[in-house]
XYZ file of C-alpha atoms in Angstrom:
352
model
C 27.218 21.476 -35.732
C 27.563 23.332 -32.431
C 29.294 22.002 -29.337
C 26.069 20.750 -27.723
C 25.120 18.808 -30.864
C 28.575 17.260 -30.996
C 28.326 15.834 -27.486
C 24.665 14.818 -27.877
C 25.629 12.978 -31.049
C 28.104 10.985 -28.987
C 25.327 10.187 -26.483
C 23.204 8.804 -29.314
C 26.038 6.640 -30.639
C 26.639 5.240 -27.164
C 22.940 4.541 -26.661
C 22.811 2.408 -29.823
C 25.155 -0.071 -28.142
C 22.164 -1.271 -26.098
C 19.897 -1.915 -29.097
C 17.657 -4.921 -28.516
C 18.868 -5.406 -24.932
C 17.130 -2.672 -22.926
C 13.407 -3.573 -23.276
C 11.210 -2.389 -21.660
C 13.579 0.493 -20.968
C 14.732 2.960 -23.630
C 18.240 3.163 -25.058
C 20.142 6.002 -23.402
C 23.649 7.402 -23.728
C 25.444 9.847 -21.463
C 28.682 11.848 -21.552
C 30.275 14.127 -18.966
C 32.134 17.115 -20.396
C 34.674 19.370 -18.684
C 36.477 22.251 -20.412
C 35.181 21.099 -23.804
C 36.416 17.517 -23.454
C 34.620 14.270 -22.640
C 35.955 12.967 -19.336
C 33.530 10.043 -18.891
C 30.782 8.278 -20.792
C 28.313 5.435 -20.411
C 25.143 3.865 -21.767
C 22.310 1.665 -20.573
C 23.452 -1.902 -21.296
C 20.465 -4.008 -20.294
C 17.122 -3.761 -18.488
C 17.570 -4.070 -14.742
C 21.189 -2.911 -14.889
C 22.531 0.607 -14.109
C 21.325 3.416 -16.345
C 23.524 5.473 -18.647
C 24.043 8.303 -16.138
C 25.136 5.867 -13.432
C 27.632 4.181 -15.756
C 29.078 7.504 -16.898
C 29.529 8.750 -13.332
C 31.107 5.439 -12.305
C 33.569 5.818 -15.192
C 34.593 9.282 -13.994
C 38.111 9.147 -12.546
C 38.005 12.483 -10.686
C 34.636 13.444 -9.155
C 36.068 16.795 -8.051
C 35.559 17.911 -11.677
C 31.788 17.438 -11.480
C 30.918 20.938 -10.247
C 32.469 22.524 -13.343
C 31.263 19.822 -15.744
C 28.150 19.427 -17.893
C 26.306 16.120 -18.075
C 24.755 15.281 -21.449
C 22.071 12.602 -21.701
C 19.969 11.597 -24.724
C 16.767 11.139 -22.703
C 15.419 12.863 -19.615
C 16.876 11.295 -16.443
C 14.390 9.122 -14.559
C 12.841 10.529 -11.392
C 11.137 7.446 -9.951
C 12.210 4.260 -8.220
C 12.056 1.234 -10.502
C 14.600 -1.568 -10.591
C 17.200 1.160 -10.034
C 17.146 4.443 -8.039
C 16.272 7.739 -9.797
C 19.073 9.105 -11.984
C 17.880 12.675 -11.424
C 18.569 12.234 -7.698
C 22.052 10.926 -8.453
C 22.872 13.891 -10.710
C 21.726 16.316 -8.005
C 23.557 14.511 -5.207
C 26.822 14.510 -7.159
C 26.651 18.285 -7.574
C 26.199 18.786 -11.325
C 25.245 22.377 -12.136
C 24.595 21.976 -15.861
C 22.664 19.324 -17.775
C 21.865 19.028 -21.491
C 19.042 16.663 -22.432
C 18.073 15.366 -25.871
C 14.351 14.911 -25.335
C 11.674 14.535 -22.679
C 10.744 11.016 -21.543
C 7.097 10.231 -22.508
C 6.774 7.651 -19.702
C 4.125 9.037 -17.350
C 6.160 8.401 -14.202
C 9.010 10.505 -15.577
C 7.705 12.955 -18.196
C 9.034 16.351 -17.151
C 9.540 15.333 -13.541
C 13.229 14.512 -13.950
C 13.914 17.889 -15.545
C 11.918 19.670 -12.839
C 13.863 17.893 -10.099
C 17.177 19.012 -11.613
C 16.039 22.621 -11.964
C 14.536 22.749 -8.476
C 17.880 21.686 -7.059
C 19.929 24.349 -8.799
C 20.937 22.565 -11.987
C 20.703 24.597 -15.205
C 18.953 22.452 -17.847
C 18.936 22.745 -21.646
C 16.436 20.486 -23.448
C 15.883 19.618 -27.109
C 19.386 19.149 -28.528
C 19.212 16.818 -31.586
C 15.699 16.069 -30.384
C 14.497 14.465 -33.633
C 17.427 12.038 -33.586
C 16.901 11.244 -29.905
C 13.229 10.488 -30.590
C 14.117 8.350 -33.621
C 16.591 6.413 -31.469
C 13.754 5.305 -29.178
C 10.870 5.273 -31.650
C 9.597 1.967 -30.263
C 9.601 3.251 -26.684
C 8.000 6.535 -27.778
C 5.220 4.901 -29.782
C 4.434 2.512 -26.928
C 4.015 5.272 -24.348
C 2.469 7.951 -26.559
C -0.031 5.864 -28.551
C -0.422 2.897 -26.186
C 0.558 0.319 -28.794
C 3.668 -1.406 -30.107
C 5.783 0.035 -32.899
C 4.690 -1.991 -35.967
C 7.046 -3.071 -38.751
C 5.603 -4.733 -41.868
C 7.854 -7.042 -43.861
C 7.332 -9.005 -47.045
C 9.075 -10.183 -50.207
C 7.592 -9.888 -53.677
C 8.601 -10.910 -57.167
C 9.819 -8.519 -59.845
C 6.283 -8.471 -61.249
C 4.599 -7.853 -57.887
C 3.497 -11.259 -56.582
C 3.953 -12.952 -53.247
C 5.459 -16.419 -53.331
C 3.216 -19.191 -54.727
C 3.861 -22.858 -54.111
C 5.291 -25.671 -56.205
C 5.313 -29.442 -55.784
C 8.670 -30.155 -54.185
C 10.897 -33.049 -53.170
C 9.133 -33.265 -49.824
C 6.072 -34.619 -51.576
C 3.989 -31.558 -50.791
C 3.575 -28.003 -51.959
C 6.670 -26.028 -50.972
C 6.967 -22.233 -51.059
C 9.127 -20.699 -53.748
C 11.833 -18.685 -51.985
C 12.119 -15.273 -53.572
C 15.082 -13.845 -51.659
C 18.690 -14.954 -51.341
C 20.468 -16.397 -48.305
C 21.832 -13.020 -47.180
C 18.391 -11.427 -47.216
C 17.022 -14.354 -45.213
C 19.744 -13.928 -42.593
C 18.997 -10.201 -42.357
C 15.340 -11.002 -41.646
C 16.392 -13.270 -38.780
C 18.562 -10.461 -37.429
C 15.520 -8.166 -37.546
C 13.502 -10.727 -35.621
C 16.117 -10.723 -32.871
C 15.763 -6.946 -32.546
C 12.004 -6.877 -31.947
C 9.927 -8.230 -29.093
C 7.271 -10.040 -31.107
C 6.513 -11.399 -34.574
C 3.047 -12.028 -36.049
C 1.543 -14.082 -38.868
C -1.973 -15.054 -39.860
C -3.563 -18.478 -40.056
C -2.957 -18.952 -43.782
C 0.778 -18.277 -43.504
C 1.039 -20.738 -40.624
C -0.816 -23.430 -42.572
C 0.950 -22.931 -45.909
C 4.514 -22.052 -44.834
C 4.690 -23.801 -41.452
C 7.119 -21.105 -40.206
C 9.105 -21.451 -36.993
C 9.437 -17.632 -36.647
C 12.732 -18.082 -34.800
C 16.179 -16.528 -35.244
C 17.912 -19.732 -36.308
C 20.022 -17.891 -38.904
C 21.135 -15.296 -36.346
C 22.307 -16.465 -32.931
C 20.120 -14.469 -30.561
C 16.958 -14.549 -28.505
C 13.698 -15.511 -30.197
C 10.787 -13.060 -30.297
C 7.329 -13.828 -28.931
C 5.499 -15.696 -31.716
C 1.954 -14.498 -32.447
C -0.665 -16.079 -34.672
C -4.168 -14.927 -35.628
C -6.010 -18.249 -35.478
C -9.734 -17.498 -35.321
C -11.113 -21.044 -35.312
C -8.019 -22.798 -33.934
C -7.457 -24.443 -37.308
C -3.652 -24.547 -37.136
C -2.630 -28.038 -35.922
C -0.691 -28.507 -32.697
C 2.350 -29.917 -34.535
C 2.796 -26.725 -36.554
C 6.282 -25.254 -36.147
C 4.882 -22.030 -34.749
C 3.929 -23.928 -31.572
C 7.433 -25.234 -30.881
C 8.758 -24.627 -27.376
C 11.763 -22.610 -28.602
C 9.801 -19.473 -27.720
C 6.446 -18.497 -26.262
C 3.465 -18.360 -28.599
C 0.418 -16.126 -28.258
C -2.742 -17.147 -30.128
C -5.509 -14.656 -30.928
C -8.734 -16.584 -31.370
C -12.518 -16.305 -31.258
C -12.782 -19.281 -28.925
C -10.527 -20.592 -26.228
C -9.405 -24.242 -26.323
C -11.026 -26.655 -23.884
C -7.639 -27.512 -22.411
C -4.062 -26.233 -22.704
C -1.250 -28.763 -22.354
C 1.731 -26.605 -23.299
C 2.709 -23.891 -20.845
C 4.571 -21.851 -23.460
C 1.349 -21.279 -25.445
C -1.067 -18.546 -24.354
C -4.475 -17.674 -25.788
C -6.295 -14.362 -26.063
C -9.951 -14.282 -27.066
C -10.999 -11.347 -29.238
C -14.143 -10.329 -31.124
C -13.710 -10.987 -34.844
C -16.973 -9.127 -35.614
C -15.192 -5.855 -34.873
C -11.802 -4.612 -36.197
C -9.181 -7.140 -35.129
C -5.924 -5.183 -35.380
C -6.785 -2.549 -32.719
C -7.739 -5.357 -30.326
C -4.456 -7.159 -30.930
C -2.364 -4.037 -30.424
C -4.264 -3.139 -27.254
C -3.572 -6.600 -25.825
C 0.101 -6.389 -26.777
C 0.364 -3.005 -25.049
C -1.103 -4.548 -21.912
C 1.537 -7.285 -22.187
C 4.225 -4.550 -22.439
C 5.248 -5.479 -25.977
C 6.897 -2.390 -27.468
C 7.664 -3.652 -30.970
C 6.063 -6.025 -33.448
C 7.235 -7.276 -36.832
C 4.462 -8.569 -39.110
C 5.460 -11.279 -41.594
C 2.004 -12.439 -42.563
C 0.472 -12.854 -45.998
C -1.514 -10.362 -48.029
C -4.655 -10.428 -45.854
C -2.795 -9.896 -42.597
C -0.467 -7.227 -43.976
C -3.299 -5.307 -45.602
C -5.284 -5.458 -42.355
C -2.556 -3.379 -40.727
C -2.257 -1.086 -43.758
C -6.023 -0.518 -44.031
C -6.233 0.195 -40.294
C -3.328 2.653 -40.642
C -1.748 0.908 -37.670
C 1.810 0.470 -38.915
C 4.953 2.538 -38.619
C 7.399 1.239 -41.180
C 7.592 -1.349 -43.942
C 10.569 -3.291 -45.239
C 9.959 -4.743 -48.689
C 12.225 -7.082 -50.635
C 11.873 -7.159 -54.420
C 13.288 -10.323 -55.913
C 14.861 -10.532 -59.378
C 12.556 -13.495 -60.028
C 9.434 -13.146 -62.188
C 6.480 -15.344 -61.237
C 3.668 -14.319 -63.633
C 1.174 -15.656 -61.098
C 0.413 -15.857 -57.379
C -1.122 -13.576 -54.806
C -0.608 -9.855 -55.584
C 1.653 -8.155 -53.062
C 0.191 -5.524 -50.721
C 0.095 -1.999 -52.089
C 0.175 1.404 -50.470
C 0.669 4.927 -51.721
C 4.119 5.472 -50.268
C 7.558 6.194 -51.648
C 10.588 4.527 -50.035
C 12.845 6.790 -48.020
C 15.761 4.439 -48.608
C 16.686 1.450 -50.783
C 19.670 -0.839 -51.130
C 20.695 -3.995 -52.955
C 21.513 -7.298 -51.264
C 23.157 -9.033 -54.210
C 20.271 -9.090 -56.698
C 17.530 -8.503 -54.118
C 16.331 -4.914 -53.721
C 15.306 -3.852 -50.217
C 13.188 -0.725 -49.755
C 12.254 1.010 -46.502
C 9.022 2.956 -45.999
C 7.766 5.200 -43.190
C 4.129 5.796 -42.335
C 4.346 9.510 -41.697
C 0.674 9.745 -40.726
C 1.148 7.760 -37.482
């Protein structure tokens, strides 16, 4: 690892501190280096608040060191006025003569313009240090701006013999789902929900499981709840329509009247592929990430459309011998781990 990679690695670690808090902005970390030592650092804490470069400069005790210092930043400094002034302008005005940047910002209002502004004003710029890791850090932001859709995460649990959970007659007097995973796996799923902007299920999952799709096992914000509900068959008292978070309904027909302000409807054409329409609408709503927890039909709709980016699959130690077969795809996990007796495997869709 060379010296530039060392300091860029620190930028990446700092940036991760803002995970889940910076939407719609990317996560960014910044360090200022003088004579081979970090003299200030910062990261972007939350959307609408100062960017990483601003925080690092504010944490600098002696600004007279700037002219002989190098500023490292994991993503190209912004060059436009948004909720905050351009960071490229700040870097120039402070007198930095050297900048090292992890990767170019794909956002159209920035892409290349921040780098050009630095160079035009006499700042030497090096780009592409730990670029793959800087892109991975902001894979949701990158996918959103490059492919005009959210980053899509598929999640499901299956039995040891490859079935999704069936139902059994329970104490409630109705058919209850058989839980395949343990309490720690369930809590992890709620943590994941808190990290993404939206969560989606299909009609059948809503009717059979009556899911709340909240983060009740992980104290955090709730994601936007999304349901594919073609004929508006899911009853109004279903947990998915609770007012704990906004709900977006994709349907073939709009309701005659809407009484709950936290529920929105989007009419799409079910005679043509549904998933591209949904992702286009979510892009227009500035949703950068989506976790799909639907059943077999919904999950396979994303798989068959090749509109997914990663999958997280739990394999339970339980054997069911019956039920709905779990979704299948020709992928090998890039990583696996055990959560007690549950096995969790992670997959990447390298073709997206």
